[in-house]
PDB file of C-alpha atoms in Angstrom:
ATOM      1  CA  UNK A 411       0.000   0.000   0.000  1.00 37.00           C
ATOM      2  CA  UNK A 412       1.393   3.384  -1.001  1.00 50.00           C
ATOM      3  CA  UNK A 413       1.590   6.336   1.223  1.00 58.00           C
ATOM      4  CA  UNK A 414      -0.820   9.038   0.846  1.00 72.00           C
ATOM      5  CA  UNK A 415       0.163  12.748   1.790  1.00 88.00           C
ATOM      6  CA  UNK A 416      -2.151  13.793   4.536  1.00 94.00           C
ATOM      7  CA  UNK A 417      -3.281  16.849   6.089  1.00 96.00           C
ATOM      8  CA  UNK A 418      -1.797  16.858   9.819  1.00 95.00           C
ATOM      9  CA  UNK A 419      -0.302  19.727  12.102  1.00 95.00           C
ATOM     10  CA  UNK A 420      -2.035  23.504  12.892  1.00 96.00           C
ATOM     11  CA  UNK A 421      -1.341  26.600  11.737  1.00 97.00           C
ATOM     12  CA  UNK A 422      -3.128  30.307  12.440  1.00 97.00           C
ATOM     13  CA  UNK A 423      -3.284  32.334   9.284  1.00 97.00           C
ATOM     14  CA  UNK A 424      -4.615  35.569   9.316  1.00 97.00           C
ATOM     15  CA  UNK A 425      -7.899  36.761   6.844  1.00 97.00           C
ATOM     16  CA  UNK A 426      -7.233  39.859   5.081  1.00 96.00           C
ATOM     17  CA  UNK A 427      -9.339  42.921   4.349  1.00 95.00           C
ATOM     18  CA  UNK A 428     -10.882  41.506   1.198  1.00 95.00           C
ATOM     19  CA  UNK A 429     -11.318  37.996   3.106  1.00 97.00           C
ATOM     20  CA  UNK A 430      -8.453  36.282   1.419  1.00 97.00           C
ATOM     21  CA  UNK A 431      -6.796  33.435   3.540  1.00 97.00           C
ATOM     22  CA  UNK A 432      -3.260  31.819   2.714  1.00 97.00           C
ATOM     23  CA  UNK A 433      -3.151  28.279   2.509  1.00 97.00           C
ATOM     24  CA  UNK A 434      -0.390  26.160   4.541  1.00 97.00           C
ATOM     25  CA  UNK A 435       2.271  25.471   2.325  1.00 94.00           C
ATOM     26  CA  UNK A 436       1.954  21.580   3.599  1.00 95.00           C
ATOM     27  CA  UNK A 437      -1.792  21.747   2.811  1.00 96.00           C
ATOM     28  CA  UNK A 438      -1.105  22.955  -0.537  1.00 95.00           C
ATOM     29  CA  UNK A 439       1.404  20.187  -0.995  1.00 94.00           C
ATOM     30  CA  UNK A 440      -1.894  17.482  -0.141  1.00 96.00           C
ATOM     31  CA  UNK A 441      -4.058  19.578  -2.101  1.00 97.00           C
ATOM     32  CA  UNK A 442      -1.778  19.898  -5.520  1.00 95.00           C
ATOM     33  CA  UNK A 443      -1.229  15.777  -5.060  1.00 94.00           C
ATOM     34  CA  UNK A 444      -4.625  14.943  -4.734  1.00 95.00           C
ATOM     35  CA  UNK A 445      -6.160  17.423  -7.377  1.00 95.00           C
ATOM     36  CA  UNK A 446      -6.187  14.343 -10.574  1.00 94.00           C
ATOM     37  CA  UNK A 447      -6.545  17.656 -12.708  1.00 93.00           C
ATOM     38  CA  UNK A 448      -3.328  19.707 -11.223  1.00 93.00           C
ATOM     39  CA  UNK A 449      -0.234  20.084 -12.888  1.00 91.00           C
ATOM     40  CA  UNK A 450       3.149  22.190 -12.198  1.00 89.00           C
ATOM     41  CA  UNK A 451       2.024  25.401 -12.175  1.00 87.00           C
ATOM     42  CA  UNK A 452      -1.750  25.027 -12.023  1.00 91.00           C
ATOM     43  CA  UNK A 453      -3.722  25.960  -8.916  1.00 92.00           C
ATOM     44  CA  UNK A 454      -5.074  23.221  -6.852  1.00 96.00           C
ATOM     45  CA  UNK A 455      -8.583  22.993  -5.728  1.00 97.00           C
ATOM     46  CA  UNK A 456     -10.457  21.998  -2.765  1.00 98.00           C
ATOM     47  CA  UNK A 457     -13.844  21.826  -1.210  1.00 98.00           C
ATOM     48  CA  UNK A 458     -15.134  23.448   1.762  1.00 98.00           C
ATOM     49  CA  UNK A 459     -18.290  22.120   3.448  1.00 98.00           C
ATOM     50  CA  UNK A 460     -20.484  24.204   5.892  1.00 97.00           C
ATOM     51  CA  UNK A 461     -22.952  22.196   7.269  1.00 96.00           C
ATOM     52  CA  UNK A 462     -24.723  22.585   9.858  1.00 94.00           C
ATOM     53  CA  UNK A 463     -24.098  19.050  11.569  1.00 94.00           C
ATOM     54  CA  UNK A 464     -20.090  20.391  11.886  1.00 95.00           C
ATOM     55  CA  UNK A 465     -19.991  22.171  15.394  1.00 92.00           C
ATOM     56  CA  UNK A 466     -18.075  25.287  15.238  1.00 94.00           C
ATOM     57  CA  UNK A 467     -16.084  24.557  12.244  1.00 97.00           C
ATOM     58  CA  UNK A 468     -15.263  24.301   8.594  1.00 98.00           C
ATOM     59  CA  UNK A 469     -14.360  20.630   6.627  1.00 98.00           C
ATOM     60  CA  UNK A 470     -11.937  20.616   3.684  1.00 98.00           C
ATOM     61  CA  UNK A 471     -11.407  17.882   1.334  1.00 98.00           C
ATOM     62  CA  UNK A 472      -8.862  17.487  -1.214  1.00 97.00           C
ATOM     63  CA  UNK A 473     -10.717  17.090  -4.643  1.00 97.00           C
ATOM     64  CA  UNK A 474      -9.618  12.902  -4.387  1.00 96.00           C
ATOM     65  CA  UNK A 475     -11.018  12.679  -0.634  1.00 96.00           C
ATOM     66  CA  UNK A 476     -14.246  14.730  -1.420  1.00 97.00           C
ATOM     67  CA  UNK A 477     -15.167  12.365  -4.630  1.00 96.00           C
ATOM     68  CA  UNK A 478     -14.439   9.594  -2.980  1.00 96.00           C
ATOM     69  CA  UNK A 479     -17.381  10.036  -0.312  1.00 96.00           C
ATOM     70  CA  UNK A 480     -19.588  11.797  -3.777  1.00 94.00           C
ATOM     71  CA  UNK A 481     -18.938   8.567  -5.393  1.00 95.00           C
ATOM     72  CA  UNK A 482     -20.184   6.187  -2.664  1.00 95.00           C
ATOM     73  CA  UNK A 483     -23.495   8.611  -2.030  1.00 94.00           C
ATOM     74  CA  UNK A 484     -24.474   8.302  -5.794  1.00 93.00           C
ATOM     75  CA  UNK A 485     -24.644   5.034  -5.004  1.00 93.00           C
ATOM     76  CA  UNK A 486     -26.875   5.492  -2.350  1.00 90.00           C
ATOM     77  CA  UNK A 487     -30.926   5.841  -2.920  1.00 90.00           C
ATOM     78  CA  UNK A 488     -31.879   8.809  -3.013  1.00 87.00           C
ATOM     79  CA  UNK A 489     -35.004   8.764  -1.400  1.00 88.00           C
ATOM     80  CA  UNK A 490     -33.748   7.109   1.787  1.00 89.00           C
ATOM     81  CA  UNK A 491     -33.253   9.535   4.659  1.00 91.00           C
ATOM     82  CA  UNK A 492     -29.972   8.564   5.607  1.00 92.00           C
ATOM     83  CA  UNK A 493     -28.821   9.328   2.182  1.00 92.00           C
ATOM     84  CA  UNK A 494     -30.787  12.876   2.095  1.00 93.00           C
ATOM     85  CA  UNK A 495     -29.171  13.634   5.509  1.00 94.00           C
ATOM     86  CA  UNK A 496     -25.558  12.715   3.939  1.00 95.00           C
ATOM     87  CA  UNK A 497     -25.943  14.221   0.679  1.00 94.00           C
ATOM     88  CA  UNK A 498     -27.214  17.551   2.210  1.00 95.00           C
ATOM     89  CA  UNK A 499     -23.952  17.320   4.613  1.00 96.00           C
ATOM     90  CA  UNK A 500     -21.200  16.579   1.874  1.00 96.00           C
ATOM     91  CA  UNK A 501     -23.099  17.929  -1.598  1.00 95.00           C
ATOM     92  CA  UNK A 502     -25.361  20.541  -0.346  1.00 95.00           C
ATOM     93  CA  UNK A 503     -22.863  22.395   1.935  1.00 96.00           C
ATOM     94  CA  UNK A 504     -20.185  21.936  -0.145  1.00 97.00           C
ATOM     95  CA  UNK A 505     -18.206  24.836  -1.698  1.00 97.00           C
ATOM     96  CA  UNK A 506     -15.549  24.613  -4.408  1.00 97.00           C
ATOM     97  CA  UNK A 507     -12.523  26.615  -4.420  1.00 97.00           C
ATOM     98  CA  UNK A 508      -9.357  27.360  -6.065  1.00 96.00           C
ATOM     99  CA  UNK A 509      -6.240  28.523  -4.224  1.00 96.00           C
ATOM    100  CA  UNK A 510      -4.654  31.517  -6.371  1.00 95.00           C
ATOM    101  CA  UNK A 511      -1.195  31.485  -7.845  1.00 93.00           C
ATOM    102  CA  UNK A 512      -0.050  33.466  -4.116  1.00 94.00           C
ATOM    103  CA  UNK A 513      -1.466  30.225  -1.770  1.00 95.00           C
ATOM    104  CA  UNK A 514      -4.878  31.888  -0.905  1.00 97.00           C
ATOM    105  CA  UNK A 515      -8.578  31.315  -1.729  1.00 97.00           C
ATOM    106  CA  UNK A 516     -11.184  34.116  -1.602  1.00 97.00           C
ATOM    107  CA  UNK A 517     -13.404  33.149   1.836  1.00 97.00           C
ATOM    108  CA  UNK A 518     -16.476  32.408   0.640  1.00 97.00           C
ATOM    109  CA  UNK A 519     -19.826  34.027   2.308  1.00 96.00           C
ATOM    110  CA  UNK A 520     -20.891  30.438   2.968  1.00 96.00           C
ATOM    111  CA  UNK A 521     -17.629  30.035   5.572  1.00 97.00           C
ATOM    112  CA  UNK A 522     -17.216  33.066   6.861  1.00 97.00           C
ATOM    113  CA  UNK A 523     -20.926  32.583   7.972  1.00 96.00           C
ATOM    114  CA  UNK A 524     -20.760  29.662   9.718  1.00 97.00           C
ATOM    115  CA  UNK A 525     -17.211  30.693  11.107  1.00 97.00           C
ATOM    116  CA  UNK A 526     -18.906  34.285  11.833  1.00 96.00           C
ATOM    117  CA  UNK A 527     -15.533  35.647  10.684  1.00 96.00           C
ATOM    118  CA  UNK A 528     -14.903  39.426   9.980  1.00 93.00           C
ATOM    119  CA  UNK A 529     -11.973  40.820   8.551  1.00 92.00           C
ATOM    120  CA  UNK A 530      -8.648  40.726   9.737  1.00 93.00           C
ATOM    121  CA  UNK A 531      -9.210  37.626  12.164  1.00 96.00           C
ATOM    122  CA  UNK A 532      -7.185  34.243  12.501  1.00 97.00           C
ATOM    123  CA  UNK A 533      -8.136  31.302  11.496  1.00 97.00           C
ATOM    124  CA  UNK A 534      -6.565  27.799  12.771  1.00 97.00           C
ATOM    125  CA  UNK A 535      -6.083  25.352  10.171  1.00 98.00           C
ATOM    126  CA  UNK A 536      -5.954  22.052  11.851  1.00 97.00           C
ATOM    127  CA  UNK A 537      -5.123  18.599   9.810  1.00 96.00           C
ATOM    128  CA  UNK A 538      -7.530  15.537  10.434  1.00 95.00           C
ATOM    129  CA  UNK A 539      -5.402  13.176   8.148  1.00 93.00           C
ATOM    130  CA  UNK A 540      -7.843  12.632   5.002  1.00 94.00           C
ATOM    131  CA  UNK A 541      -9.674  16.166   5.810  1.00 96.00           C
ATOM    132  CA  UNK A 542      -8.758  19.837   7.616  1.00 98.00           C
ATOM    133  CA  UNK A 543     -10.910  21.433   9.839  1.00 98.00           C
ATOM    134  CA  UNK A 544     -11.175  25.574   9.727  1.00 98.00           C
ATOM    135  CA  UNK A 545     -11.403  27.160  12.954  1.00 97.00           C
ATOM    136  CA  UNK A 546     -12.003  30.808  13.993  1.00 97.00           C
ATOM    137  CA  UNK A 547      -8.882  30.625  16.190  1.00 97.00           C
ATOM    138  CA  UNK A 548     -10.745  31.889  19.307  1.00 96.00           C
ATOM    139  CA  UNK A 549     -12.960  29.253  18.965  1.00 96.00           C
ATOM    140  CA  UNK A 550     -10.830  26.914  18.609  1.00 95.00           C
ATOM    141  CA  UNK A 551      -8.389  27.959  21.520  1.00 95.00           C
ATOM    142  CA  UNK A 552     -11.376  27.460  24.060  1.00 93.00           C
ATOM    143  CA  UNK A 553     -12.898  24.327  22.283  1.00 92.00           C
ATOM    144  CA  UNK A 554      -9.501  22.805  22.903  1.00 90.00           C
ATOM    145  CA  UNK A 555      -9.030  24.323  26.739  1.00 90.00           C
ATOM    146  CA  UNK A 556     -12.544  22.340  27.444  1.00 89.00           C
ATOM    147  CA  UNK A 557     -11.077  19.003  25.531  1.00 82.00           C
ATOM    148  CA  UNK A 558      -8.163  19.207  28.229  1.00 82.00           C
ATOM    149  CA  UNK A 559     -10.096  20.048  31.131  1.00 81.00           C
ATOM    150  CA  UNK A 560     -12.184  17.191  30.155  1.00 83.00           C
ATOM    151  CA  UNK A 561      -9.328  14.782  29.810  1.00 84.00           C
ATOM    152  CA  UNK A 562      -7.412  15.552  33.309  1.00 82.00           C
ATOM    153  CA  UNK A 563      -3.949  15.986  34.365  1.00 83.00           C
ATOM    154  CA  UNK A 564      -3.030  11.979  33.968  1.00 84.00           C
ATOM    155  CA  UNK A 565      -4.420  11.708  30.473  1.00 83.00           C
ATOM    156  CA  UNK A 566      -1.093   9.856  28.412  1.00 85.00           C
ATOM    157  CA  UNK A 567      -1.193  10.058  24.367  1.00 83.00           C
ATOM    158  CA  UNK A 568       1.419   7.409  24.520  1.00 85.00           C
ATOM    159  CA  UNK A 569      -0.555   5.095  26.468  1.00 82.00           C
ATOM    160  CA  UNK A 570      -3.677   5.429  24.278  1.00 81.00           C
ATOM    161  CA  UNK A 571      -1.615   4.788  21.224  1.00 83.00           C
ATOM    162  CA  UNK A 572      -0.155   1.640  22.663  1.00 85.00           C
ATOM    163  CA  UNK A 573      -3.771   0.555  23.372  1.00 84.00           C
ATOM    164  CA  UNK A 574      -4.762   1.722  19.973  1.00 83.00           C
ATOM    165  CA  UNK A 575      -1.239   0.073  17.815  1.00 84.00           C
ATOM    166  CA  UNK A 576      -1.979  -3.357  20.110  1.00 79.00           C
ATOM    167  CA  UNK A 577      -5.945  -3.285  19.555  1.00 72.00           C
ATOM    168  CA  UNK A 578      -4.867  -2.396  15.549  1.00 64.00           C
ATOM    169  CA  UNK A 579      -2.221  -5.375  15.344  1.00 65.00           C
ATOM    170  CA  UNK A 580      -4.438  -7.712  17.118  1.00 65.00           C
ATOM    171  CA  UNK A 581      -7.110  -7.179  14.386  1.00 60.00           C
ATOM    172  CA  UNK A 582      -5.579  -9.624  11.699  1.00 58.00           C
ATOM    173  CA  UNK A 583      -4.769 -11.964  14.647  1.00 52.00           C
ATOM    174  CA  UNK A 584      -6.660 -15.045  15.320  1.00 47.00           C
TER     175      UNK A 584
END
């Protein structure tokens, strides 16, 4: 199995008076390699989704990630609620955009609605391996100050990925 670039790590970039937003230059990097239509030179695109099941932020998707998920609703019938409820979350909200030949996009009304972000404010860009999540960074500085209160002092990231590696290798195990 081949690697896949992925969106991880967080970065604050600052919205501009005409509500343009640079792009992480490792986002980009994702972006360009999962764009099947991208080539040196070109400007990758991506797509934003604003729904209102996400709770306080934005989704991105790489053009790959986002058909991927596309593909497997069109399978889906249509008239099934499930399928309404999904295809409302990842078609209806969904906004294209281009990053310009300078690593920004033009914030689209859509996003800076459901961030409520005015001018001149920071947003966090925060990878979630296939996807990114947009934060404002306020927001997301106090969403994260509740995750560790919630957590505790004696809350270990090492052990939980032992449990997690051992649970994962154990999987093919009989």
């Amino acid at each position: 199995m081949g690697y896949t670039q992925r969106f991880q790590g967080s970065e604050d970039m600052k919205v501009d008076a005409k509500f343009r937003l640079s792009i992480p230059s490792d986002f980009r990097r994702v972006l360009e390699s999962q764009d099947p239509e991208w080539q040196p030179g070109d400007q990758p695109k991506l797509v934003l989704l604003t729904s209102r099941r996400l709770d306080g932020f934005v989704e991105g998707y790489s053009i790959q990630s986002i058909a991927e998920v596309q593909d497997a609703l069109a399978r889906q019938p249509k008239a099934d609620r499930r399928s309404k409820a999904l295809r409302e979350h990842f078609i209806g909200s969904a906004v294209q955009v281009s990053v310009d030949e300078t690593g920004r996009i033009v914030v689209p009304a859509k996003v800076r609605e459901k961030l409520g972000l005015g001018k001149d404010e920071y947003v966090t860009f925060v990878g979630d391996l296939k996807t990114f999540q947009l934060w404002k960074r306020d927001d997301y500085k106090a969403m994260m100050a509740e995750y560790e209160d919630d957590l505790g002092d004696d809350f270990d990231p090492d052990a939980e990925l032992d449990t997690l590696m051992f649970a994962a290798s154990q999987d093919g195990v009989e």
